[in-house]
Tab-separated table of C-alpha atoms in Angstrom:
chain	number	residue	atom	x	y	z
A	1321	MET	CA	-20.843	-35.360	2.839
A	1322	GLU	CA	-20.597	-33.945	6.396
A	1323	HIS	CA	-17.772	-31.696	5.198
A	1324	MET	CA	-19.984	-30.200	2.442
A	1325	ASP	CA	-23.005	-29.979	4.708
A	1326	GLU	CA	-21.087	-27.902	7.272
A	1327	LYS	CA	-19.687	-25.540	4.645
A	1328	ASP	CA	-23.221	-25.021	3.397
A	1329	LEU	CA	-24.383	-24.355	6.975
A	1330	VAL	CA	-21.575	-21.814	7.478
A	1331	LYS	CA	-22.576	-20.051	4.260
A	1332	ARG	CA	-26.184	-19.831	5.441
A	1333	ILE	CA	-25.114	-18.435	8.820
A	1334	LEU	CA	-22.939	-15.817	7.108
A	1335	ASP	CA	-25.891	-14.916	4.859
A	1336	GLY	CA	-27.857	-13.999	7.963
A	1337	GLU	CA	-29.478	-17.266	9.133
A	1338	THR	CA	-27.995	-16.991	12.631
A	1339	GLN	CA	-30.414	-19.600	13.997
A	1340	SER	CA	-28.644	-22.250	11.887
A	1341	PHE	CA	-25.685	-21.905	14.251
A	1342	SER	CA	-27.706	-23.966	16.740
A	1343	LEU	CA	-27.169	-26.997	14.466
A	1344	LEU	CA	-23.403	-26.611	14.807
A	1345	LEU	CA	-23.822	-26.138	18.566
A	1346	GLU	CA	-25.807	-29.330	18.793
A	1347	ARG	CA	-23.083	-31.207	16.952
A	1348	TYR	CA	-20.041	-29.867	18.767
A	1349	GLN	CA	-20.875	-28.474	22.205
A	1350	ARG	CA	-20.515	-31.735	24.099
A	1351	PRO	CA	-17.278	-32.903	22.435
A	1352	VAL	CA	-15.715	-29.451	22.849
A	1353	HIS	CA	-16.830	-29.263	26.471
A	1354	SER	CA	-15.430	-32.741	27.013
A	1355	LEU	CA	-12.018	-31.634	25.726
A	1356	ILE	CA	-12.066	-28.422	27.781
A	1357	ARG	CA	-12.964	-30.418	30.925
A	1358	GLN	CA	-9.883	-32.591	30.429
A	1359	ILE	CA	-7.767	-29.450	30.442
A	1360	ILE	CA	-9.644	-27.250	32.932
A	1361	PRO	CA	-10.756	-29.274	35.965
A	1362	CYS	CA	-13.125	-26.595	37.385
A	1363	HIS	CA	-16.757	-27.064	36.144
A	1364	GLU	CA	-17.683	-23.387	35.963
A	1365	GLU	CA	-14.470	-22.354	34.254
A	1366	ALA	CA	-14.791	-25.163	31.709
A	1367	GLU	CA	-18.382	-24.101	30.906
A	1368	GLU	CA	-17.337	-20.464	30.538
A	1369	LEU	CA	-14.443	-21.437	28.284
A	1370	THR	CA	-16.726	-23.648	26.166
A	1371	GLN	CA	-19.020	-20.630	25.690
A	1372	ASP	CA	-16.007	-18.482	24.768
A	1373	VAL	CA	-14.986	-21.052	22.137
A	1374	PHE	CA	-18.356	-20.953	20.392
A	1375	VAL	CA	-18.624	-17.163	20.561
A	1376	LYS	CA	-15.141	-16.974	18.980
A	1377	VAL	CA	-16.204	-19.490	16.334
A	1378	PHE	CA	-19.279	-17.404	15.488
A	1379	THR	CA	-17.484	-14.045	15.376
A	1380	SER	CA	-14.640	-15.512	13.273
A	1381	LEU	CA	-16.904	-17.402	10.883
A	1382	ASP	CA	-16.220	-14.943	8.048
A	1383	LYS	CA	-12.498	-15.796	8.391
A	1384	PHE	CA	-13.122	-19.513	7.720
A	1385	ARG	CA	-11.651	-19.970	4.257
A	1386	GLY	CA	-12.612	-23.626	3.757
A	1387	ASP	CA	-8.998	-24.793	3.266
A	1388	CYS	CA	-9.594	-27.394	5.991
A	1389	SER	CA	-12.798	-28.995	7.287
A	1390	PHE	CA	-14.983	-26.912	9.583
A	1391	SER	CA	-14.485	-29.517	12.313
A	1392	THR	CA	-10.677	-29.114	12.173
A	1393	TRP	CA	-10.997	-25.318	12.247
A	1394	LEU	CA	-13.361	-25.436	15.251
A	1395	TRP	CA	-11.159	-27.865	17.203
A	1396	ARG	CA	-8.171	-25.615	16.519
A	1397	ILE	CA	-10.012	-22.662	18.057
A	1398	ALA	CA	-10.985	-24.797	21.065
A	1399	TYR	CA	-7.374	-25.942	21.543
A	1400	ASN	CA	-5.932	-22.408	21.199
A	1401	THR	CA	-8.523	-21.033	23.637
A	1402	ALA	CA	-7.591	-23.708	26.179
A	1403	ILE	CA	-3.864	-22.989	25.717
A	1404	THR	CA	-4.421	-19.247	26.312
A	1405	ALA	CA	-6.496	-19.932	29.440
A	1406	THR	CA	-3.824	-22.198	30.981
A	1407	ARG	CA	-0.997	-19.816	30.065
A	1408	LYS	CA	-2.720	-17.063	32.025
A	1409	LYS	CA	-2.669	-19.308	35.090
A	1410	LYS	CA	1.050	-20.133	34.575
A	1411	ILE	CA	0.594	-23.775	35.583
A	1412	VAL	CA	3.808	-25.796	35.656
A	1413	PHE	CA	3.491	-29.358	34.400
A	1414	PRO	CA	5.933	-32.074	35.465
A	1415	ASP	CA	8.288	-33.323	32.824
A	1416	VAL	CA	9.742	-36.816	32.499
A	1417	ASP	CA	13.324	-37.615	31.616
A	1418	ASP	CA	13.838	-38.823	28.015
A	1419	VAL	CA	16.036	-41.664	29.238
A	1420	ARG	CA	13.277	-43.006	31.475
A	1421	LEU	CA	10.826	-42.836	28.592
A	1422	THR	CA	13.197	-44.732	26.304
A	1423	ASN	CA	14.009	-47.372	28.923
A	1424	LEU	CA	10.379	-48.165	29.690
A	1425	PRO	CA	9.355	-51.298	27.724
A	1426	ASP	CA	6.430	-50.857	25.329
A	1427	GLU	CA	4.839	-54.099	26.488
A	1428	SER	CA	4.456	-52.901	30.075
A	1429	VAL	CA	2.778	-49.706	28.817
A	1430	ASP	CA	0.388	-51.701	26.621
A	1431	GLU	CA	-0.436	-54.030	29.460
A	1432	LEU	CA	-1.072	-51.314	32.005
A	1433	LEU	CA	-3.212	-49.046	29.849
A	1434	GLU	CA	-5.193	-51.884	28.311
A	1435	LYS	CA	-6.916	-53.185	31.363
A	1436	MET	CA	-7.376	-51.948	34.906
A	1437	ASP	CA	-9.857	-53.673	37.176
A	1438	ASN	CA	-8.714	-51.959	40.302
A	1439	GLU	CA	-10.519	-48.682	41.129
A	1440	GLU	CA	-7.393	-47.494	42.915
A	1441	GLN	CA	-5.333	-47.990	39.750
A	1442	LEU	CA	-7.918	-46.103	37.718
A	1443	LYS	CA	-7.743	-43.193	40.168
A	1444	CYS	CA	-3.959	-43.291	39.918
A	1445	LEU	CA	-4.243	-43.118	36.112
A	1446	GLU	CA	-6.698	-40.218	36.487
A	1447	LYS	CA	-4.176	-38.304	38.604
A	1448	ALA	CA	-1.463	-39.044	36.035
A	1449	VAL	CA	-3.692	-37.642	33.249
A	1450	ASP	CA	-4.160	-34.467	35.337
A	1451	GLN	CA	-0.400	-33.978	35.319
A	1452	LEU	CA	-0.074	-33.979	31.543
A	1453	ASN	CA	0.399	-30.669	29.763
A	1454	VAL	CA	-2.309	-29.131	27.543
A	1455	GLU	CA	-0.941	-30.519	24.287
A	1456	GLU	CA	-0.682	-34.046	25.706
A	1457	LYS	CA	-4.207	-33.909	27.169
A	1458	THR	CA	-5.567	-32.649	23.849
A	1459	LEU	CA	-3.741	-35.400	21.952
A	1460	ILE	CA	-5.144	-38.235	24.048
A	1461	SER	CA	-8.643	-36.700	24.194
A	1462	LEU	CA	-8.856	-36.282	20.434
A	1463	TYR	CA	-7.385	-39.739	19.819
A	1464	TYR	CA	-9.177	-41.816	22.435
A	1465	THR	CA	-12.413	-39.913	23.169
A	1466	GLU	CA	-13.174	-38.352	19.787
A	1467	ASP	CA	-11.573	-41.204	17.785
A	1468	LYS	CA	-9.850	-38.712	15.504
A	1469	ALA	CA	-7.363	-40.016	12.951
A	1470	VAL	CA	-3.700	-39.057	13.361
A	1471	THR	CA	-3.875	-36.892	10.211
A	1472	GLU	CA	-6.792	-34.883	11.558
A	1473	ILE	CA	-5.120	-34.435	14.951
A	1474	ALA	CA	-2.020	-33.241	13.073
A	1475	ALA	CA	-4.137	-30.668	11.190
A	1476	ILE	CA	-5.789	-29.472	14.420
A	1477	LEU	CA	-2.539	-29.119	16.361
A	1478	GLN	CA	-0.580	-27.967	13.294
A	1479	LEU	CA	1.993	-30.734	13.664
A	1480	SER	CA	3.159	-33.359	11.211
A	1481	PRO	CA	1.407	-36.768	11.431
A	1482	ASP	CA	4.725	-38.420	12.411
A	1483	ASN	CA	5.162	-35.885	15.196
A	1484	VAL	CA	1.658	-36.694	16.477
A	1485	LYS	CA	2.439	-40.425	16.494
A	1486	VAL	CA	5.660	-39.854	18.426
A	1487	LYS	CA	3.956	-37.555	20.930
A	1488	LEU	CA	1.115	-40.057	21.487
A	1489	PHE	CA	3.634	-42.815	22.012
A	1490	ARG	CA	5.619	-40.706	24.514
A	1491	THR	CA	2.476	-39.517	26.314
A	1492	ARG	CA	1.387	-43.118	26.966
A	1493	LYS	CA	4.799	-43.887	28.448
A	1494	LYS	CA	4.744	-40.663	30.460
A	1495	LEU	CA	1.409	-41.686	31.986
A	1496	VAL	CA	2.855	-44.981	33.176
A	1497	ILE	CA	5.916	-43.269	34.690
A	1498	LEU	CA	3.697	-40.695	36.430
A	1499	MET	CA	1.569	-43.527	37.804
A	1500	GLN	CA	4.646	-45.325	39.094
A	1501	HIS	CA	5.842	-42.096	40.674
A	1502	GLY	CA	2.420	-41.520	42.245
A	1503	LYS	CA	2.407	-44.942	43.887
A	1504	ARG	CA	5.659	-44.289	45.742
B	1413	MET	CA	-10.425	-49.095	18.154
B	1414	GLU	CA	-10.471	-50.552	21.644
B	1415	LYS	CA	-6.787	-50.248	22.493
B	1416	ASP	CA	-5.897	-48.774	25.877
B	1417	SER	CA	-9.429	-49.232	27.154
B	1418	ALA	CA	-8.423	-48.242	30.721
B	1419	LEU	CA	-7.231	-44.858	29.459
B	1420	ARG	CA	-10.415	-44.433	27.411
B	1421	ASN	CA	-12.438	-45.255	30.509
B	1422	VAL	CA	-10.624	-42.653	32.616
B	1423	LEU	CA	-10.982	-39.953	29.942
B	1424	LYS	CA	-14.698	-40.691	29.656
B	1425	ARG	CA	-15.099	-40.339	33.438
B	1426	LYS	CA	-13.366	-36.952	33.393
B	1427	SER	CA	-15.560	-35.560	30.582
B	1428	GLY	CA	-18.457	-34.313	32.696
B	1429	ASP	CA	-21.882	-33.146	31.503
B	1430	LEU	CA	-23.166	-29.796	30.359
B	1431	PRO	CA	-25.753	-28.153	32.594
B	1432	TYR	CA	-29.408	-27.998	31.561
B	1433	GLY	CA	-30.155	-25.007	29.314
B	1434	PHE	CA	-26.508	-24.471	28.352
B	1435	ASP	CA	-27.243	-24.472	24.627
B	1436	GLN	CA	-30.168	-21.994	25.025
B	1437	LYS	CA	-28.037	-19.563	27.020
B	1438	LEU	CA	-25.234	-19.873	24.493
B	1439	MET	CA	-27.575	-19.304	21.554
B	1440	GLU	CA	-28.845	-16.107	23.235
B	1441	GLN	CA	-25.253	-14.894	23.455
B	1442	ILE	CA	-24.702	-15.749	19.789
B	1443	LEU	CA	-27.822	-13.821	18.720
B	1444	LEU	CA	-26.576	-10.824	20.731
B	1445	GLU	CA	-23.206	-11.017	18.955
B	1446	ALA	CA	-24.999	-11.242	15.597
B	1447	GLU	CA	-26.890	-8.038	16.361
B	1448	LYS	CA	-23.714	-6.229	17.450
B	1449	LYS	CA	-21.979	-7.363	14.238
B	1450	SER	CA	-24.894	-6.173	12.100
B	1451	ARG	CA	-24.884	-2.722	13.753
B	1452	ARG	CA	-21.103	-2.414	13.312
B	1453	ASN	CA	-21.422	-3.256	9.596
B	1454	GLU	CA	-24.235	-0.732	9.107
B	1455	LEU	CA	-22.231	2.013	10.777
B	1456	ARG	CA	-19.117	1.165	8.764
B	1457	ASN	CA	-21.068	1.273	5.454
B	1458	LEU	CA	-22.684	4.583	6.432
B	1459	VAL	CA	-19.315	6.136	7.276
B	1460	LEU	CA	-17.819	4.851	3.999
B	1461	VAL	CA	-20.666	6.190	1.856
B	1462	ALA	CA	-20.584	9.526	3.696
B	1463	ALA	CA	-16.791	9.812	3.265
B	1464	VAL	CA	-16.946	9.036	-0.456
B	1465	SER	CA	-19.866	11.431	-1.015
B	1466	VAL	CA	-18.201	14.259	0.897
B	1467	SER	CA	-14.895	13.788	-0.966
B	1468	MET	CA	-16.669	13.793	-4.331
B	1469	ILE	CA	-18.657	16.926	-3.494
B	1470	ALA	CA	-15.477	18.579	-2.205
B	1471	GLY	CA	-13.648	17.608	-5.409
B	1472	ALA	CA	-16.446	18.995	-7.567
B	1473	LEU	CA	-16.522	22.277	-5.619
B	1474	LEU	CA	-12.733	22.568	-5.828
B	1475	ALA	CA	-12.761	22.011	-9.594
B	1476	LEU	CA	-15.552	24.550	-10.005
B	1477	TYR	CA	-13.739	27.107	-7.904
B	1478	HIS	CA	-10.304	26.775	-9.468
B	1479	TYR	CA	-11.120	26.161	-13.087
B	1480	PHE	CA	-14.436	27.794	-13.837
B	1481	LEU	CA	-14.836	30.796	-11.555
B	1482	PHE	CA	-12.742	33.143	-13.706
B	1483	ASN	CA	-14.483	32.058	-16.886
B	1484	PHE	CA	-17.972	32.291	-15.390
B	1485	LEU	CA	-18.781	35.735	-16.831
B	1486	LYS	CA	-17.084	34.961	-20.142
B	1487	LEU	CA	-19.166	31.802	-20.470
B	1488	PHE	CA	-22.412	33.734	-19.955
B	1489	SER	CA	-21.492	36.722	-22.143
B	1490	GLY	CA	-20.825	34.650	-25.295
B	1491	ILE	CA	-22.990	31.559	-24.848
B	1492	PRO	CA	-23.821	30.727	-28.541
B	1493	GLU	CA	-20.161	31.010	-29.568
B	1494	ARG	CA	-18.916	29.104	-26.554
B	1495	LEU	CA	-21.319	26.256	-27.068
B	1496	PHE	CA	-20.047	25.502	-30.588
B	1497	SER	CA	-16.430	26.408	-30.322
B	1498	LEU	CA	-14.978	24.372	-27.514
B	1499	GLY	CA	-11.625	24.349	-29.235
B	1500	GLN	CA	-11.401	28.118	-28.844
B	1501	LEU	CA	-11.631	28.102	-25.062
B	1502	SER	CA	-8.807	30.143	-23.609
B	1503	ASP	CA	-7.596	27.244	-21.525
B	1504	THR	CA	-8.233	23.788	-23.033
B	1505	GLY	CA	-6.598	22.393	-19.920
B	1506	MET	CA	-9.699	23.520	-18.012
B	1507	ALA	CA	-11.916	21.403	-20.239
B	1508	PHE	CA	-9.601	18.442	-19.824
B	1509	ALA	CA	-9.610	18.934	-16.068
B	1510	PHE	CA	-13.399	19.138	-15.976
B	1511	TYR	CA	-13.978	16.042	-18.105
B	1512	GLY	CA	-11.060	14.329	-16.428
B	1513	TYR	CA	-12.712	14.904	-13.071
B	1514	ILE	CA	-15.987	13.460	-14.357
B	1515	ALA	CA	-14.135	10.413	-15.747
B	1516	LEU	CA	-12.250	9.893	-12.497
B	1517	ALA	CA	-15.422	10.191	-10.419
B	1518	MET	CA	-17.142	7.650	-12.653
B	1519	MET	CA	-14.250	5.219	-12.374
B	1520	VAL	CA	-14.196	5.543	-8.584
B	1521	LEU	CA	-17.955	4.915	-8.442
B	1522	LEU	CA	-17.682	1.905	-10.776
B	1523	ALA	CA	-14.817	0.471	-8.717
B	1524	LEU	CA	-16.779	0.900	-5.472
B	1525	ASP	CA	-19.850	-0.648	-7.065
B	1526	HIS	CA	-17.792	-3.636	-8.218
B	1527	LEU	CA	-16.196	-3.984	-4.770
B	1528	PHE	CA	-19.493	-3.909	-2.900
B	1529	ARG	CA	-21.125	-6.345	-5.308
B	1530	ARG	CA	-18.213	-8.783	-4.877
B	1531	ARG	CA	-18.329	-8.508	-1.083
B	1532	LEU	CA	-22.050	-9.172	-0.994
B	1533	LYS	CA	-21.766	-12.197	-3.235
B	1534	LYS	CA	-18.499	-13.534	-1.756
B	1535	PRO	CA	-18.540	-17.395	-1.757
B	1536	LEU	CA	-16.711	-19.625	0.756
């Protein structure tokens, strides 16, 4: 129903009802800003980038063919805009050895990420999240904050669903390793 | 879906809030973009119509100059005969060219009309 409703809204906006765009803004500005903030730590930059995303969405609205949901198309624009912004800054993200990822037991990852009472541990996890690359941050934001299904995340990031599952799995392990490294 | 609640908690903390009036400011920007887009479209349509009109007028003038100028006096000197004896025109190719031009112009206009109607009614 939401899928049809948004396509109808897009049609009305393209027919000249520009004010209807405010309904889409209302629906998506906070989630998009939330994703951008995960990737761009600076407040002002994140706000500016969020504005850029919606201006791009509006100016490209006539290119929306309806082959995916409007939500997927919008998130894709947000992700691509964030990628471009970070590429310009040439930030280098730390990488973790594949062997270390494989050797880390799944149970310890589950245990650590499930519950943290200690504020210090939470701050350590926060720092570890900051060290993830853009794709990894987007993956965990869409999965945990926006509660997106793996198939939708796959459509947004233009990956296969299996690839998304593997990357999520590896990202969780990477966070634990980064936390362990941060404690030393 | 409450798995990895610590990670969810951290991501929620990092989200941040939008400043007051953000949506109003953004909507103003969108309305500005809408106006720019509308002006660009108007200009593009004007240029297209002007280009097509000029090319058609130029084509008509060219046809008139090349095919009818030499027969201008002949046409006026023997009007009753000429009107009813098209087959006796010294150059039937000229007639074909004239009517061919009219046919071509009509087809171009019909094609443009069809194109513009489709673009205006284009569904998603």
